[in-house]
CSV table of C-alpha atoms in Angstrom, one decimal:
chain,number,residue,atom,x,y,z
O,1,GLU,CA,-32.6,-6.4,-6.8
O,2,ALA,CA,-29.1,-7.3,-7.8
O,3,GLN,CA,-29.8,-9.4,-11.2
O,4,VAL,CA,-28.6,-9.7,-14.9
O,5,THR,CA,-31.2,-9.4,-17.5
O,6,GLN,CA,-31.5,-10.5,-21.4
O,7,ASN,CA,-33.5,-10.0,-24.0
O,8,PRO,CA,-35.1,-11.5,-25.9
O,9,ARG,CA,-35.9,-14.7,-23.8
O,10,TYR,CA,-37.2,-16.1,-26.8
O,11,LEU,CA,-36.1,-15.6,-30.5
O,12,ILE,CA,-37.0,-17.5,-33.7
O,13,THR,CA,-35.2,-16.0,-36.7
O,14,VAL,CA,-34.3,-17.0,-40.2
O,15,THR,CA,-30.8,-17.6,-41.5
O,16,GLY,CA,-28.4,-14.7,-42.0
O,17,LYS,CA,-30.6,-12.2,-40.7
O,18,LYS,CA,-28.6,-10.1,-37.9
O,19,LEU,CA,-29.7,-10.0,-34.7
O,20,THR,CA,-28.6,-9.0,-31.1
O,21,VAL,CA,-29.1,-10.4,-28.0
O,22,THR,CA,-28.8,-8.0,-24.8
O,23,CYS,CA,-27.3,-8.6,-21.9
O,24,SER,CA,-27.2,-6.0,-18.8
O,25,GLN,CA,-26.1,-6.1,-15.2
O,26,ASN,CA,-27.2,-3.6,-12.2
O,27,MET,CA,-23.9,-5.0,-10.0
O,28,ASN,CA,-21.0,-2.5,-11.4
O,29,HIS,CA,-19.3,-5.9,-12.2
O,30,GLU,CA,-16.5,-6.1,-14.2
O,31,TYR,CA,-16.4,-9.5,-15.7
O,32,MET,CA,-19.1,-10.6,-17.9
O,33,SER,CA,-19.4,-13.6,-20.2
O,34,TRP,CA,-21.7,-15.1,-22.5
O,35,TYR,CA,-22.3,-19.2,-22.7
O,36,ARG,CA,-24.3,-21.3,-25.4
O,37,GLN,CA,-25.9,-24.7,-23.9
O,38,ASP,CA,-26.4,-27.6,-25.8
O,39,PRO,CA,-28.0,-31.2,-25.4
O,40,GLY,CA,-25.1,-33.4,-24.9
O,41,LEU,CA,-22.2,-30.6,-25.2
O,42,GLY,CA,-23.0,-28.7,-21.9
O,43,LEU,CA,-22.5,-25.2,-21.3
O,44,ARG,CA,-19.7,-23.9,-23.6
O,45,GLN,CA,-18.2,-20.2,-23.2
O,46,ILE,CA,-18.4,-17.8,-26.1
O,47,TYR,CA,-16.9,-14.6,-25.3
O,48,TYR,CA,-15.9,-13.3,-22.1
O,49,SER,CA,-14.8,-9.4,-21.1
O,50,MET,CA,-12.7,-8.4,-18.3
O,51,ASN,CA,-13.8,-4.9,-18.3
O,52,VAL,CA,-14.9,-2.0,-20.7
O,53,GLU,CA,-13.0,-2.5,-23.9
O,54,VAL,CA,-11.4,-5.6,-23.2
O,55,THR,CA,-12.8,-8.8,-24.6
O,56,ASP,CA,-11.1,-12.3,-25.5
O,57,LYS,CA,-12.9,-15.3,-27.4
O,58,GLY,CA,-14.1,-18.1,-25.2
O,59,ASP,CA,-13.7,-22.0,-26.3
O,60,VAL,CA,-16.6,-21.5,-29.5
O,61,PRO,CA,-16.4,-17.8,-30.6
O,62,GLU,CA,-16.9,-18.5,-34.3
O,63,GLY,CA,-19.8,-16.9,-35.8
O,64,TYR,CA,-20.3,-14.8,-32.8
O,65,LYS,CA,-19.5,-11.0,-32.1
O,66,VAL,CA,-19.2,-9.1,-28.6
O,67,SER,CA,-18.7,-5.5,-27.6
O,68,ARG,CA,-18.3,-4.1,-24.2
O,69,LYS,CA,-19.1,-0.2,-24.6
O,70,GLU,CA,-20.3,0.1,-21.0
O,71,LYS,CA,-19.8,-1.6,-17.9
O,72,ARG,CA,-23.2,-2.6,-17.4
O,73,ASN,CA,-24.0,-3.7,-21.0
O,74,PHE,CA,-22.5,-7.1,-23.0
O,75,PRO,CA,-24.6,-7.8,-26.0
O,76,LEU,CA,-24.3,-10.8,-28.2
O,77,ILE,CA,-24.5,-10.3,-31.8
O,78,LEU,CA,-24.9,-12.9,-34.8
O,79,GLU,CA,-24.1,-11.0,-37.8
O,80,SER,CA,-25.4,-13.8,-40.0
O,81,PRO,CA,-27.3,-16.8,-37.9
O,82,SER,CA,-27.2,-20.2,-39.1
O,83,PRO,CA,-29.1,-23.0,-38.1
O,84,ASN,CA,-25.9,-24.3,-36.0
O,85,GLN,CA,-26.4,-21.5,-33.7
O,86,THR,CA,-29.9,-22.5,-32.5
O,87,SER,CA,-29.2,-23.0,-28.9
O,88,LEU,CA,-30.0,-21.7,-25.3
O,89,TYR,CA,-27.8,-18.7,-24.4
O,90,PHE,CA,-26.7,-17.6,-21.2
O,91,CYS,CA,-25.2,-14.4,-19.8
O,92,ALA,CA,-23.3,-14.0,-16.7
O,93,SER,CA,-21.3,-11.9,-14.7
O,94,SER,CA,-19.0,-11.3,-11.5
O,95,LEU,CA,-17.0,-8.7,-9.7
O,96,SER,CA,-13.7,-10.2,-11.0
O,97,ARG,CA,-12.6,-13.7,-11.5
O,98,ASN,CA,-12.2,-14.0,-7.9
O,99,TYR,CA,-16.1,-14.1,-7.5
O,100,GLU,CA,-18.8,-16.2,-8.2
O,101,GLN,CA,-20.9,-16.0,-11.5
O,102,TYR,CA,-23.9,-14.5,-11.7
O,103,PHE,CA,-26.1,-16.0,-14.4
O,104,GLY,CA,-29.1,-14.4,-16.2
O,105,PRO,CA,-32.3,-16.6,-17.0
O,106,GLY,CA,-31.1,-17.8,-20.7
O,107,THR,CA,-32.3,-16.6,-23.9
O,108,ARG,CA,-33.9,-19.6,-26.3
O,109,LEU,CA,-32.7,-18.6,-29.8
O,110,THR,CA,-33.8,-20.8,-33.4
O,111,VAL,CA,-32.4,-20.3,-36.4
O,112,THR,CA,-34.5,-21.8,-39.5
S,1,LYS,CA,-7.0,-28.0,-22.8
S,2,GLN,CA,-9.0,-28.2,-19.8
S,3,GLU,CA,-11.9,-31.2,-19.7
S,4,VAL,CA,-14.3,-31.6,-16.4
S,5,THR,CA,-15.9,-34.8,-16.1
S,6,GLN,CA,-19.1,-35.2,-14.0
S,7,ILE,CA,-20.2,-38.7,-12.6
S,8,PRO,CA,-22.8,-39.9,-12.4
S,9,ALA,CA,-24.9,-38.2,-15.0
S,10,ALA,CA,-27.7,-39.1,-13.4
S,11,LEU,CA,-28.3,-40.3,-9.7
S,12,SER,CA,-32.3,-41.2,-8.2
S,13,VAL,CA,-31.8,-41.3,-4.2
S,14,PRO,CA,-35.2,-41.5,-1.5
S,15,GLU,CA,-35.5,-38.4,0.7
S,16,GLY,CA,-33.5,-38.1,3.6
S,17,GLU,CA,-30.3,-39.9,2.0
S,18,ASN,CA,-26.7,-37.8,2.2
S,19,LEU,CA,-25.1,-38.1,-1.4
S,20,VAL,CA,-21.9,-37.0,-3.1
S,21,LEU,CA,-21.6,-35.7,-6.2
S,22,ASN,CA,-18.2,-36.0,-8.2
S,23,CYS,CA,-16.5,-33.6,-10.5
S,24,SER,CA,-12.8,-34.1,-11.9
S,25,PHE,CA,-11.1,-31.9,-14.2
S,26,THR,CA,-7.8,-32.4,-16.2
S,27,ASP,CA,-5.6,-29.2,-15.8
S,28,SER,CA,-4.7,-28.7,-12.0
S,29,ALA,CA,-3.8,-25.4,-12.7
S,30,ILE,CA,-6.9,-23.8,-11.6
S,31,TYR,CA,-8.1,-20.5,-10.3
S,32,ASN,CA,-11.3,-21.4,-8.3
S,33,LEU,CA,-14.4,-23.8,-9.0
S,34,GLN,CA,-17.9,-23.4,-8.7
S,35,TRP,CA,-20.8,-25.6,-8.0
S,36,PHE,CA,-24.2,-24.4,-9.6
S,37,ARG,CA,-27.7,-25.7,-9.6
S,38,GLN,CA,-30.1,-25.7,-12.7
S,39,ASP,CA,-33.5,-26.3,-12.5
S,40,PRO,CA,-35.5,-27.1,-16.0
S,41,GLY,CA,-35.6,-24.6,-18.8
S,42,LYS,CA,-34.2,-22.1,-15.6
S,43,GLY,CA,-31.0,-20.4,-15.6
S,44,LEU,CA,-27.7,-21.4,-13.3
S,45,THR,CA,-27.7,-20.4,-9.8
S,46,SER,CA,-24.2,-20.5,-7.7
S,47,LEU,CA,-24.0,-22.9,-4.9
S,48,LEU,CA,-20.5,-23.0,-3.7
S,49,LEU,CA,-17.1,-21.2,-4.8
S,50,ILE,CA,-13.9,-22.9,-3.4
S,51,GLN,CA,-10.8,-20.8,-4.6
S,52,SER,CA,-7.4,-23.2,-5.8
S,53,SER,CA,-6.2,-22.3,-2.4
S,54,GLN,CA,-9.2,-23.7,-0.1
S,55,ARG,CA,-10.0,-27.1,1.0
S,56,GLU,CA,-13.7,-26.7,1.5
S,57,GLN,CA,-16.7,-24.2,1.7
S,58,THR,CA,-20.3,-25.1,3.0
S,59,SER,CA,-23.4,-23.5,3.0
S,60,GLY,CA,-26.6,-25.2,5.0
S,61,ARG,CA,-26.5,-28.6,3.9
S,62,LEU,CA,-23.8,-28.4,0.9
S,63,ASN,CA,-20.5,-28.9,1.7
S,64,ALA,CA,-18.0,-28.9,-1.2
S,65,SER,CA,-14.3,-30.1,-1.3
S,66,LEU,CA,-11.5,-29.2,-3.6
S,67,ASP,CA,-8.2,-31.6,-4.1
S,68,LYS,CA,-6.4,-29.7,-6.8
S,69,SER,CA,-3.5,-32.1,-6.9
S,70,SER,CA,-6.0,-34.8,-7.8
S,71,GLY,CA,-7.8,-32.9,-9.9
S,72,ARG,CA,-11.6,-33.5,-8.3
S,73,SER,CA,-14.0,-31.8,-6.4
S,74,THR,CA,-17.0,-33.1,-4.6
S,75,LEU,CA,-20.5,-31.6,-3.5
S,76,TYR,CA,-22.1,-33.4,-0.5
S,77,ILE,CA,-25.4,-32.6,-0.2
S,78,ALA,CA,-27.1,-33.6,3.3
S,79,ALA,CA,-30.7,-35.2,4.2
S,80,SER,CA,-31.7,-34.8,0.6
S,81,GLN,CA,-35.4,-33.2,-0.1
S,82,PRO,CA,-37.2,-33.2,-3.0
S,83,GLY,CA,-36.7,-29.4,-3.7
S,84,ASP,CA,-32.7,-30.5,-4.5
S,85,SER,CA,-34.1,-32.2,-7.5
S,86,ALA,CA,-32.0,-30.5,-10.6
S,87,THR,CA,-29.4,-30.8,-12.7
S,88,TYR,CA,-26.1,-30.1,-10.7
S,89,LEU,CA,-23.0,-28.6,-13.0
S,90,CYS,CA,-19.5,-27.8,-11.9
S,91,ALA,CA,-17.3,-25.2,-13.4
S,92,VAL,CA,-13.5,-24.6,-13.5
S,93,ARG,CA,-12.1,-21.3,-13.8
S,94,ARG,CA,-8.1,-21.4,-15.4
S,95,GLY,CA,-5.4,-20.5,-13.7
S,96,GLY,CA,-2.9,-17.8,-15.5
S,97,SER,CA,-4.2,-14.8,-17.0
S,98,ASN,CA,-7.2,-16.8,-18.4
S,99,TYR,CA,-10.4,-15.9,-17.5
S,100,LYS,CA,-12.1,-18.6,-19.1
S,101,LEU,CA,-13.9,-21.0,-17.5
S,102,THR,CA,-15.0,-24.8,-18.4
S,103,PHE,CA,-18.1,-26.6,-17.1
S,104,GLY,CA,-18.8,-30.4,-16.8
S,105,LYS,CA,-21.9,-31.5,-18.4
S,106,GLY,CA,-23.8,-31.8,-15.0
S,107,THR,CA,-25.4,-34.5,-12.6
S,108,LEU,CA,-29.4,-35.0,-12.7
S,109,LEU,CA,-30.2,-35.5,-9.3
S,110,THR,CA,-33.9,-36.9,-8.6
S,111,VAL,CA,-34.4,-36.9,-4.6
S,112,ASN,CA,-38.2,-39.2,-4.5
S,113,PRO,CA,-40.6,-38.2,-1.7
């Protein structure tokens, strides 16, 4: 089944403890992206990647890192999480920017 | 900076009614526009993708139109059903070498039996 998977689905952590949220797609998509969704602010793009080893900032990249060493994986790294990074995070992929995006199920992160 | 607005923020209709959801954007230099639905606590499901050169796309009871010059898109839902209840989001992909995607805040649709 074609899909985007994210792990973990739920995570509660403490301020400053490094964490990684994994994202994987099995559709051989070139384009992958991370978003956060907050009440009243909607979905905002954090980082995106056009292909392996090619990444760029979205609208809210501060406090996040990404890497794209393999085509199928695009992990989101929070090196020193803070409470304002408490949010619902989505990973998405598409064949290219011409094509529709497919979203993962989301990761709900709480930073205390 | 691209801004995307969706009006209304919430809409409640009786089952069977035809309805229109609106999406407007400030920068007409877009690559494409995509409509999604999001069920509570779930991810986003793609409904329709319209390229900047297209005027409309149809899928079943859904029809999306795009007027790039005026910065507007509409999603028409025919013969609405309770199962259509969800939040509907539009997202604009910016033009040029930019791959950024900007979302509206969505319209919460409730279809009452």
